[in-house]
Amino acid sequence: MSFDLNSLLRPHIAKLQPYTSARDEYTGKDGVFLDANENPFGSITAQDFNRYPDPYQSDLKEEIAKIKHVRPTQIFLGNGSDEAIDLLFRAFCNPGKDNVILLPPTYGMYEVSAGINDVEIRKVALTDDFQLQPEKILAAADEHSKILFICSPNNPSANKAKREDILFLLKNFKGLVVVDEAYIDFSDEPSFTTELVNYPNLLVMQTFSKAWGLASLRLGMAFSSEEIIQILNRIKPPYNISGLTQETVLAAIQNKEKVDQMIKEILAERDFLQKEMVKLPFVQKIHPSHANFLLVKIPKANQVYDDLIAEKVIVRNRAKVLLCEDCLRITVGTRAENEALLSALRKVCESPLSTDHSRQHPNKQVEI
Ligand SMILES: Cc1ncc(COP(=O)(O)O)c(C=O)c1O
């Protein structure tokens, strides 16, 4: 398939003259800096933050490139992956004219960003076992379908999409295919970044918010062709990644073994939680997980959710979401947190005070 990036891009973005910041014009490190209206005396905090940060995060991208096996020019960094999602809409989708394809149940921000940007959404549901329907996806698309969002491992279902289905869509979908890999570090699946050389229409998103334990810093990554990354760089706010975030993540990358160790622990805890939850008579189904959470079917999930909150155990209620009826999404915690969840679940679902025996599900289906 030939992929024409220019016909995908909104015409006014192609012509846009980007903002040039003071740090764009002079990139040297030494000198008397009187170009950015900063405070020359330093900051009121112990650490100085008075200078604007590198707008293109060059040092950080060098290091990310090494661990992700891509070139620095193939990386966009955003204030969370959510910033990359929003910029993709702004770059490629003409409000009131273009559309994007979403595959529910999936991550909610694709729909919210489409709404903010006044872009039509075409939904093609996943199958009952949360797999893609490639032919239906192609049938739903037309010449105004600019982006297809595939989340794998998927939030909230936790499973991974079949690789061959994603490859089929990369070959046949005429717009940009975004593969959101926020949870890839918890999966045995290799990243789609290895396919960037083969597919100019591929953009892979990852984040430092999950496995790296840096959600509060807000750092998301997008990997794609140099041309697509340049477009995102031209329309992003000039200093979208704070200096503190750049420095902290740069140091964190030198400590990658610790991340690998945390991932191992989270996977061991995921195993523990699955094995213990299987034993609970009221748990109807645990969906297979390639992420750091479990999607669990429990009859009367709305009530269980409220009762858990009363026990100060907070999970995510997905009961109203398509294909997730009576499901709670439960993040894998530490051993102590997982034990607290299990005992709260036993209490709220098995309490002799609870006369609601319909929670005891006779036909348990547990898939791990
Ligand atoms: C699938 C998916 N993508 C992206 C994000 C957002 O990540 P970030 O914290 O980098 O904005 C999330 C957060 O929950 C997510 O589940």
CSV table of C-alpha atoms and ligand atoms in Angstrom, one decimal:
chain,number,residue,atom,x,y,z
A,1,MET,CA,0.0,0.0,0.0
A,2,SER,CA,1.4,3.4,-0.8
A,3,PHE,CA,1.0,5.9,2.1
A,4,ASP,CA,0.7,9.5,1.3
A,5,LEU,CA,1.5,11.5,4.4
A,6,ASN,CA,0.8,14.9,2.7
A,7,SER,CA,-2.8,14.0,1.8
A,8,LEU,CA,-3.4,12.9,5.4
A,9,LEU,CA,-2.1,16.1,6.9
A,10,ARG,CA,-4.5,19.1,7.4
A,11,PRO,CA,-3.5,21.7,4.8
A,12,HIS,CA,-3.1,24.6,7.2
A,13,ILE,CA,-0.7,22.5,9.4
A,14,ALA,CA,1.4,21.8,6.3
A,15,LYS,CA,1.7,25.5,5.8
A,16,LEU,CA,2.1,26.4,9.5
A,17,GLN,CA,5.0,28.6,10.5
A,18,PRO,CA,6.0,27.1,14.0
A,19,TYR,CA,6.9,29.2,17.0
A,20,THR,CA,10.6,29.6,17.3
A,21,SER,CA,11.6,29.8,21.0
A,22,ALA,CA,14.7,31.5,22.3
A,23,ARG,CA,16.2,28.1,22.9
A,24,ASP,CA,15.7,27.2,19.2
A,25,GLU,CA,17.6,30.2,18.0
A,26,TYR,CA,20.7,29.8,20.2
A,27,THR,CA,21.4,26.2,21.3
A,28,GLY,CA,24.9,26.7,22.9
A,29,LYS,CA,25.3,26.1,26.6
A,30,ASP,CA,27.6,29.0,27.5
A,31,GLY,CA,27.0,32.7,27.4
A,32,VAL,CA,25.1,35.6,29.0
A,33,PHE,CA,21.5,34.6,28.5
A,34,LEU,CA,19.4,37.6,28.1
A,35,ASP,CA,17.1,36.2,25.4
A,36,ALA,CA,14.2,34.5,27.2
A,37,ASN,CA,13.0,37.0,29.9
A,38,GLU,CA,14.0,34.6,32.7
A,39,ASN,CA,14.9,35.5,36.2
A,40,PRO,CA,18.7,35.9,36.4
A,41,PHE,CA,18.9,35.4,40.2
A,42,GLY,CA,17.7,31.8,40.3
A,43,SER,CA,14.6,30.3,41.8
A,44,ILE,CA,12.9,30.5,45.2
A,45,THR,CA,13.3,26.7,45.5
A,46,ALA,CA,16.4,24.8,46.7
A,47,GLN,CA,17.0,23.7,43.1
A,48,ASP,CA,17.1,26.3,40.4
A,49,PHE,CA,14.4,26.1,37.7
A,50,ASN,CA,14.8,29.6,36.4
A,51,ARG,CA,15.9,28.6,32.8
A,52,TYR,CA,13.6,27.2,30.2
A,53,PRO,CA,14.3,23.6,29.3
A,54,ASP,CA,15.5,22.1,26.0
A,55,PRO,CA,12.3,22.3,23.8
A,56,TYR,CA,13.3,19.1,21.9
A,57,GLN,CA,14.7,17.1,24.9
A,58,SER,CA,17.8,16.1,22.9
A,59,ASP,CA,19.8,14.5,25.8
A,60,LEU,CA,16.8,12.5,27.0
A,61,LYS,CA,15.9,11.3,23.5
A,62,GLU,CA,19.5,10.1,22.9
A,63,GLU,CA,19.0,7.7,25.9
A,64,ILE,CA,15.5,6.7,25.1
A,65,ALA,CA,16.6,5.9,21.6
A,66,LYS,CA,19.2,3.4,23.0
A,67,ILE,CA,16.7,1.5,25.1
A,68,LYS,CA,13.9,1.5,22.5
A,69,HIS,CA,16.2,0.7,19.5
A,70,VAL,CA,15.0,3.7,17.4
A,71,ARG,CA,16.7,6.9,16.2
A,72,PRO,CA,16.3,10.0,18.4
A,73,THR,CA,14.6,11.7,15.4
A,74,GLN,CA,11.9,9.0,15.5
A,75,ILE,CA,10.8,10.0,19.1
A,76,PHE,CA,8.2,12.5,20.1
A,77,LEU,CA,7.9,13.2,23.9
A,78,GLY,CA,4.6,14.5,25.3
A,79,ASN,CA,3.2,15.6,28.6
A,80,GLY,CA,1.9,12.1,29.0
A,81,SER,CA,0.7,10.0,26.0
A,82,ASP,CA,-2.4,12.0,26.3
A,83,GLU,CA,-0.7,15.0,24.7
A,84,ALA,CA,0.5,12.9,21.8
A,85,ILE,CA,-3.1,11.7,21.3
A,86,ASP,CA,-4.4,15.3,21.2
A,87,LEU,CA,-1.7,16.5,18.8
A,88,LEU,CA,-2.5,13.7,16.4
A,89,PHE,CA,-6.1,14.9,16.2
A,90,ARG,CA,-4.9,18.5,15.6
A,91,ALA,CA,-2.4,17.5,13.0
A,92,PHE,CA,-4.5,15.1,10.9
A,93,CYS,CA,-8.3,15.5,11.6
A,94,ASN,CA,-10.3,18.3,10.1
A,95,PRO,CA,-13.2,19.0,12.5
A,96,GLY,CA,-16.6,18.2,11.0
A,97,LYS,CA,-15.1,16.5,8.0
A,98,ASP,CA,-12.7,13.7,9.0
A,99,ASN,CA,-13.2,10.7,11.3
A,100,VAL,CA,-11.2,8.3,13.4
A,101,ILE,CA,-11.9,4.6,14.1
A,102,LEU,CA,-12.1,3.4,17.7
A,103,LEU,CA,-12.4,-0.2,18.9
A,104,PRO,CA,-14.4,-0.3,22.1
A,105,PRO,CA,-14.0,-1.2,24.8
A,106,THR,CA,-10.8,0.8,24.9
A,107,TYR,CA,-8.9,3.7,26.5
A,108,GLY,CA,-11.3,6.6,27.0
A,109,MET,CA,-9.1,9.5,26.0
A,110,TYR,CA,-9.3,8.7,22.2
A,111,GLU,CA,-13.0,9.5,22.3
A,112,VAL,CA,-12.6,12.5,24.6
A,113,SER,CA,-9.8,13.9,22.4
A,114,ALA,CA,-12.0,13.3,19.3
A,115,GLY,CA,-14.9,15.2,21.1
A,116,ILE,CA,-12.6,18.1,22.1
A,117,ASN,CA,-11.5,18.4,18.5
A,118,ASP,CA,-15.0,17.9,17.0
A,119,VAL,CA,-14.0,14.9,15.0
A,120,GLU,CA,-16.4,12.1,14.1
A,121,ILE,CA,-15.9,8.7,15.8
A,122,ARG,CA,-16.6,5.4,14.0
A,123,LYS,CA,-16.8,2.5,16.5
A,124,VAL,CA,-16.1,-1.1,15.6
A,125,ALA,CA,-16.5,-3.2,18.7
A,126,LEU,CA,-14.0,-5.9,19.7
A,127,THR,CA,-15.2,-9.5,19.6
A,128,ASP,CA,-16.5,-11.1,22.8
A,129,ASP,CA,-13.0,-12.2,23.6
A,130,PHE,CA,-11.7,-8.7,22.9
A,131,GLN,CA,-10.0,-9.3,19.6
A,132,LEU,CA,-10.0,-7.0,16.6
A,133,GLN,CA,-12.4,-7.4,13.7
A,134,PRO,CA,-10.1,-6.3,10.8
A,135,GLU,CA,-12.5,-6.7,7.9
A,136,LYS,CA,-15.2,-4.8,9.7
A,137,ILE,CA,-12.7,-2.1,10.6
A,138,LEU,CA,-11.8,-1.6,6.9
A,139,ALA,CA,-15.5,-1.6,6.0
A,140,ALA,CA,-16.1,1.2,8.5
A,141,ALA,CA,-13.4,3.4,7.0
A,142,ASP,CA,-13.7,5.8,4.1
A,143,GLU,CA,-11.4,8.4,2.5
A,144,HIS,CA,-11.9,10.7,5.6
A,145,SER,CA,-10.8,8.0,8.1
A,146,LYS,CA,-7.5,9.5,9.3
A,147,ILE,CA,-6.5,7.5,12.4
A,148,LEU,CA,-7.2,4.0,13.7
A,149,PHE,CA,-6.5,3.6,17.4
A,150,ILE,CA,-5.5,0.1,18.5
A,151,CYS,CA,-4.7,-0.4,22.2
A,152,SER,CA,-2.6,-3.5,22.8
A,153,PRO,CA,-2.4,-4.7,25.6
A,154,ASN,CA,-5.9,-3.2,25.7
A,155,ASN,CA,-7.3,-1.1,28.5
A,156,PRO,CA,-9.7,-2.2,30.1
A,157,SER,CA,-9.7,-5.8,28.8
A,158,ALA,CA,-6.0,-6.4,29.6
A,159,ASN,CA,-5.4,-8.8,26.6
A,160,LYS,CA,-3.2,-8.3,23.6
A,161,ALA,CA,-4.5,-8.0,20.0
A,162,LYS,CA,-3.4,-10.7,17.6
A,163,ARG,CA,-0.2,-9.5,15.9
A,164,GLU,CA,-1.4,-10.7,12.5
A,165,ASP,CA,-4.5,-8.6,12.7
A,166,ILE,CA,-2.5,-5.5,13.5
A,167,LEU,CA,-0.2,-6.2,10.6
A,168,PHE,CA,-3.1,-6.8,8.2
A,169,LEU,CA,-4.5,-3.4,9.3
A,170,LEU,CA,-1.1,-1.7,8.8
A,171,LYS,CA,-1.1,-3.1,5.3
A,172,ASN,CA,-4.7,-2.1,4.4
A,173,PHE,CA,-5.8,0.9,6.4
A,174,LYS,CA,-5.2,4.1,4.4
A,175,GLY,CA,-4.7,6.4,7.4
A,176,LEU,CA,-2.4,6.4,10.3
A,177,VAL,CA,-2.4,3.3,12.6
A,178,VAL,CA,-1.7,4.1,16.2
A,179,VAL,CA,-0.7,1.2,18.4
A,180,ASP,CA,-0.9,2.3,22.0
A,181,GLU,CA,1.5,0.1,24.0
A,182,ALA,CA,1.1,1.8,27.4
A,183,TYR,CA,1.1,-1.7,29.0
A,184,ILE,CA,3.7,-3.4,26.8
A,185,ASP,CA,6.2,-3.8,29.6
A,186,PHE,CA,3.9,-6.3,31.3
A,187,SER,CA,3.4,-8.4,28.2
A,188,ASP,CA,5.6,-11.1,26.5
A,189,GLU,CA,4.7,-9.5,23.1
A,190,PRO,CA,7.5,-7.6,21.3
A,191,SER,CA,6.8,-3.9,20.7
A,192,PHE,CA,5.6,-2.8,17.3
A,193,THR,CA,8.5,-0.4,17.2
A,194,THR,CA,10.3,-3.2,15.3
A,195,GLU,CA,7.8,-2.7,12.5
A,196,LEU,CA,8.5,1.0,12.0
A,197,VAL,CA,10.9,0.3,9.2
A,198,ASN,CA,8.2,-1.6,7.3
A,199,TYR,CA,5.2,0.7,7.8
A,200,PRO,CA,5.3,4.5,7.2
A,201,ASN,CA,1.7,4.7,8.5
A,202,LEU,CA,2.6,3.3,12.0
A,203,LEU,CA,2.9,5.3,15.2
A,204,VAL,CA,3.6,3.5,18.5
A,205,MET,CA,2.8,5.1,21.8
A,206,GLN,CA,4.4,4.1,25.1
A,207,THR,CA,4.6,5.9,28.5
A,208,PHE,CA,6.7,6.3,31.6
A,209,SER,CA,3.5,6.3,33.7
A,210,LYS,CA,3.1,2.5,34.2
A,211,ALA,CA,6.1,0.2,34.5
A,212,TRP,CA,8.5,3.0,35.2
A,213,GLY,CA,6.5,4.3,38.1
A,214,LEU,CA,6.7,7.9,36.9
A,215,ALA,CA,3.0,8.8,36.3
A,216,SER,CA,3.2,12.1,38.2
A,217,LEU,CA,6.1,13.4,36.0
A,218,ARG,CA,3.9,13.1,32.9
A,219,LEU,CA,6.1,11.7,30.1
A,220,GLY,CA,4.7,9.9,27.1
A,221,MET,CA,6.5,8.7,24.0
A,222,ALA,CA,5.5,8.4,20.4
A,223,PHE,CA,7.6,6.5,17.9
A,224,SER,CA,7.1,6.9,14.2
A,225,SER,CA,8.7,8.0,10.9
A,226,GLU,CA,10.9,11.2,11.1
A,227,GLU,CA,8.3,13.0,9.0
A,228,ILE,CA,5.4,12.3,11.4
A,229,ILE,CA,7.5,13.1,14.4
A,230,GLN,CA,8.5,16.4,12.8
A,231,ILE,CA,4.9,17.3,12.4
A,232,LEU,CA,4.2,16.7,16.1
A,233,ASN,CA,7.2,18.7,17.0
A,234,ARG,CA,6.0,21.7,14.9
A,235,ILE,CA,2.7,21.9,16.6
A,236,LYS,CA,3.5,21.1,20.2
A,237,PRO,CA,3.8,23.8,22.9
A,238,PRO,CA,7.4,24.9,22.8
A,239,TYR,CA,8.5,23.7,26.3
A,240,ASN,CA,6.0,20.8,26.8
A,241,ILE,CA,8.4,18.7,28.9
A,242,SER,CA,9.6,20.4,32.1
A,243,GLY,CA,13.3,20.5,32.9
A,244,LEU,CA,12.7,18.5,36.1
A,245,THR,CA,11.0,15.7,34.1
A,246,GLN,CA,13.8,15.6,31.6
A,247,GLU,CA,16.5,15.4,34.3
A,248,THR,CA,14.6,12.9,36.4
A,249,VAL,CA,13.9,10.5,33.6
A,250,LEU,CA,17.4,10.8,32.2
A,251,ALA,CA,18.7,9.6,35.6
A,252,ALA,CA,16.0,7.0,35.9
A,253,ILE,CA,17.0,5.4,32.6
A,254,GLN,CA,20.5,4.7,34.0
A,255,ASN,CA,18.7,2.6,36.6
A,256,LYS,CA,16.7,0.4,34.2
A,257,GLU,CA,17.5,-2.8,36.2
A,258,LYS,CA,15.3,-1.4,38.9
A,259,VAL,CA,12.4,-1.1,36.4
A,260,ASP,CA,13.0,-4.7,35.3
A,261,GLN,CA,12.9,-5.8,38.9
A,262,MET,CA,9.6,-3.9,39.6
A,263,ILE,CA,8.0,-5.5,36.4
A,264,LYS,CA,9.0,-8.9,37.7
A,265,GLU,CA,7.4,-8.2,41.1
A,266,ILE,CA,4.2,-6.8,39.5
A,267,LEU,CA,4.0,-10.0,37.3
A,268,ALA,CA,4.5,-12.2,40.3
A,269,GLU,CA,1.7,-10.3,42.1
A,270,ARG,CA,-0.5,-10.5,39.1
A,271,ASP,CA,-0.1,-14.3,39.3
A,272,PHE,CA,-0.8,-14.3,43.0
A,273,LEU,CA,-3.9,-12.2,42.6
A,274,GLN,CA,-5.2,-14.4,39.7
A,275,LYS,CA,-4.7,-17.6,41.7
A,276,GLU,CA,-6.3,-16.2,44.8
A,277,MET,CA,-9.3,-14.7,43.0
A,278,VAL,CA,-10.0,-18.0,41.1
A,279,LYS,CA,-10.7,-19.5,44.6
A,280,LEU,CA,-13.4,-16.9,45.4
A,281,PRO,CA,-16.8,-18.5,44.7
A,282,PHE,CA,-18.4,-15.2,43.6
A,283,VAL,CA,-15.8,-14.4,41.0
A,284,GLN,CA,-17.3,-15.4,37.7
A,285,LYS,CA,-14.5,-14.7,35.2
A,286,ILE,CA,-11.0,-13.3,35.2
A,287,HIS,CA,-9.9,-12.2,31.8
A,288,PRO,CA,-6.4,-13.2,30.6
A,289,SER,CA,-4.0,-10.3,31.4
A,290,HIS,CA,-1.0,-8.9,29.6
A,291,ALA,CA,-1.1,-5.7,31.7
A,292,ASN,CA,-0.7,-4.6,35.3
A,293,PHE,CA,-4.4,-5.0,36.0
A,294,LEU,CA,-7.1,-7.7,35.8
A,295,LEU,CA,-10.6,-7.4,34.4
A,296,VAL,CA,-12.8,-9.4,36.7
A,297,LYS,CA,-16.5,-10.3,36.3
A,298,ILE,CA,-18.4,-10.3,39.6
A,299,PRO,CA,-22.2,-10.4,39.7
A,300,LYS,CA,-23.7,-7.1,41.0
A,301,ALA,CA,-20.4,-5.4,40.3
A,302,ASN,CA,-21.9,-1.9,40.9
A,303,GLN,CA,-22.8,-2.9,44.4
A,304,VAL,CA,-19.5,-4.6,45.0
A,305,TYR,CA,-17.7,-1.5,43.8
A,306,ASP,CA,-19.6,0.7,46.3
A,307,ASP,CA,-19.1,-1.8,49.1
A,308,LEU,CA,-15.3,-1.9,48.4
A,309,ILE,CA,-15.1,1.8,48.6
A,310,ALA,CA,-16.8,1.6,52.0
A,311,GLU,CA,-13.8,-0.7,52.9
A,312,LYS,CA,-11.4,2.0,51.5
A,313,VAL,CA,-10.4,-0.3,48.6
A,314,ILE,CA,-10.8,1.6,45.3
A,315,VAL,CA,-11.0,-0.2,42.0
A,316,ARG,CA,-12.3,0.9,38.6
A,317,ASN,CA,-15.9,0.2,37.9
A,318,ARG,CA,-16.2,-0.8,34.2
A,319,ALA,CA,-19.7,-2.3,34.6
A,320,LYS,CA,-21.3,0.2,32.2
A,321,VAL,CA,-18.7,-0.3,29.5
A,322,LEU,CA,-19.5,-2.3,26.3
A,323,LEU,CA,-18.6,-6.0,26.7
A,324,CYS,CA,-17.5,-5.4,30.3
A,325,GLU,CA,-20.9,-5.9,32.0
A,326,ASP,CA,-20.5,-6.7,35.7
A,327,CYS,CA,-16.7,-6.1,35.4
A,328,LEU,CA,-14.3,-4.4,37.7
A,329,ARG,CA,-10.8,-3.4,36.6
A,330,ILE,CA,-8.4,-4.1,39.4
A,331,THR,CA,-4.8,-2.8,39.3
A,332,VAL,CA,-2.2,-5.2,40.6
A,333,GLY,CA,-0.9,-3.8,43.9
A,334,THR,CA,1.8,-4.7,46.4
A,335,ARG,CA,1.3,-8.0,48.3
A,336,ALA,CA,-0.2,-6.0,51.2
A,337,GLU,CA,-2.6,-4.1,48.9
A,338,ASN,CA,-3.6,-7.3,47.1
A,339,GLU,CA,-4.3,-9.0,50.5
A,340,ALA,CA,-6.4,-6.0,51.5
A,341,LEU,CA,-8.4,-6.3,48.3
A,342,LEU,CA,-8.9,-10.0,48.7
A,343,SER,CA,-10.1,-9.7,52.3
A,344,ALA,CA,-12.4,-6.8,51.5
A,345,LEU,CA,-13.9,-8.7,48.6
A,346,ARG,CA,-14.5,-11.7,50.9
A,347,LYS,CA,-16.1,-9.5,53.4
A,348,VAL,CA,-18.4,-7.6,51.1
A,349,CYS,CA,-19.4,-10.7,49.0
A,350,GLU,CA,-19.5,-13.4,51.6
A,351,SER,CA,-20.7,-11.5,54.7
A,352,PRO,CA,-23.4,-13.4,56.6
A,353,LEU,CA,-25.1,-10.0,56.8
A,354,SER,CA,-25.3,-10.0,53.0
A,355,THR,CA,-28.5,-11.8,52.1
A,356,ASP,CA,-27.8,-11.4,48.5
A,357,HIS,CA,-26.8,-14.9,47.5
A,358,SER,CA,-27.0,-14.2,43.8
A,359,ARG,CA,-23.4,-13.1,44.1
A,360,GLN,CA,-22.4,-16.7,44.6
A,361,HIS,CA,-22.0,-17.7,41.0
A,362,PRO,CA,-22.6,-21.3,40.2
A,363,ASN,CA,-21.2,-21.3,36.7
A,364,LYS,CA,-17.8,-19.8,37.2
A,365,GLN,CA,-15.7,-19.4,34.1
A,366,VAL,CA,-12.2,-18.6,35.0
A,367,GLU,CA,-9.7,-18.0,32.2
A,368,ILE,CA,-6.2,-17.1,33.1
B,1,LIG,C1,-4.0,2.6,27.1
B,1,LIG,C2,-3.5,3.9,27.7
B,1,LIG,N1,-2.8,4.8,26.9
B,1,LIG,C3,-2.4,5.9,27.5
B,1,LIG,C4,-2.6,6.2,28.8
B,1,LIG,C5,-2.1,7.6,29.3
B,1,LIG,O1,-0.8,7.5,29.6
B,1,LIG,P1,0.0,8.9,30.1
B,1,LIG,O2,0.0,8.8,31.6
B,1,LIG,O3,1.3,8.7,29.5
B,1,LIG,O4,-0.8,10.1,29.6
B,1,LIG,C6,-3.2,5.3,29.6
B,1,LIG,C7,-3.4,5.7,31.0
B,1,LIG,O5,-4.1,5.0,31.8
B,1,LIG,C8,-3.7,4.1,29.1
B,1,LIG,O6,-4.4,3.2,29.8
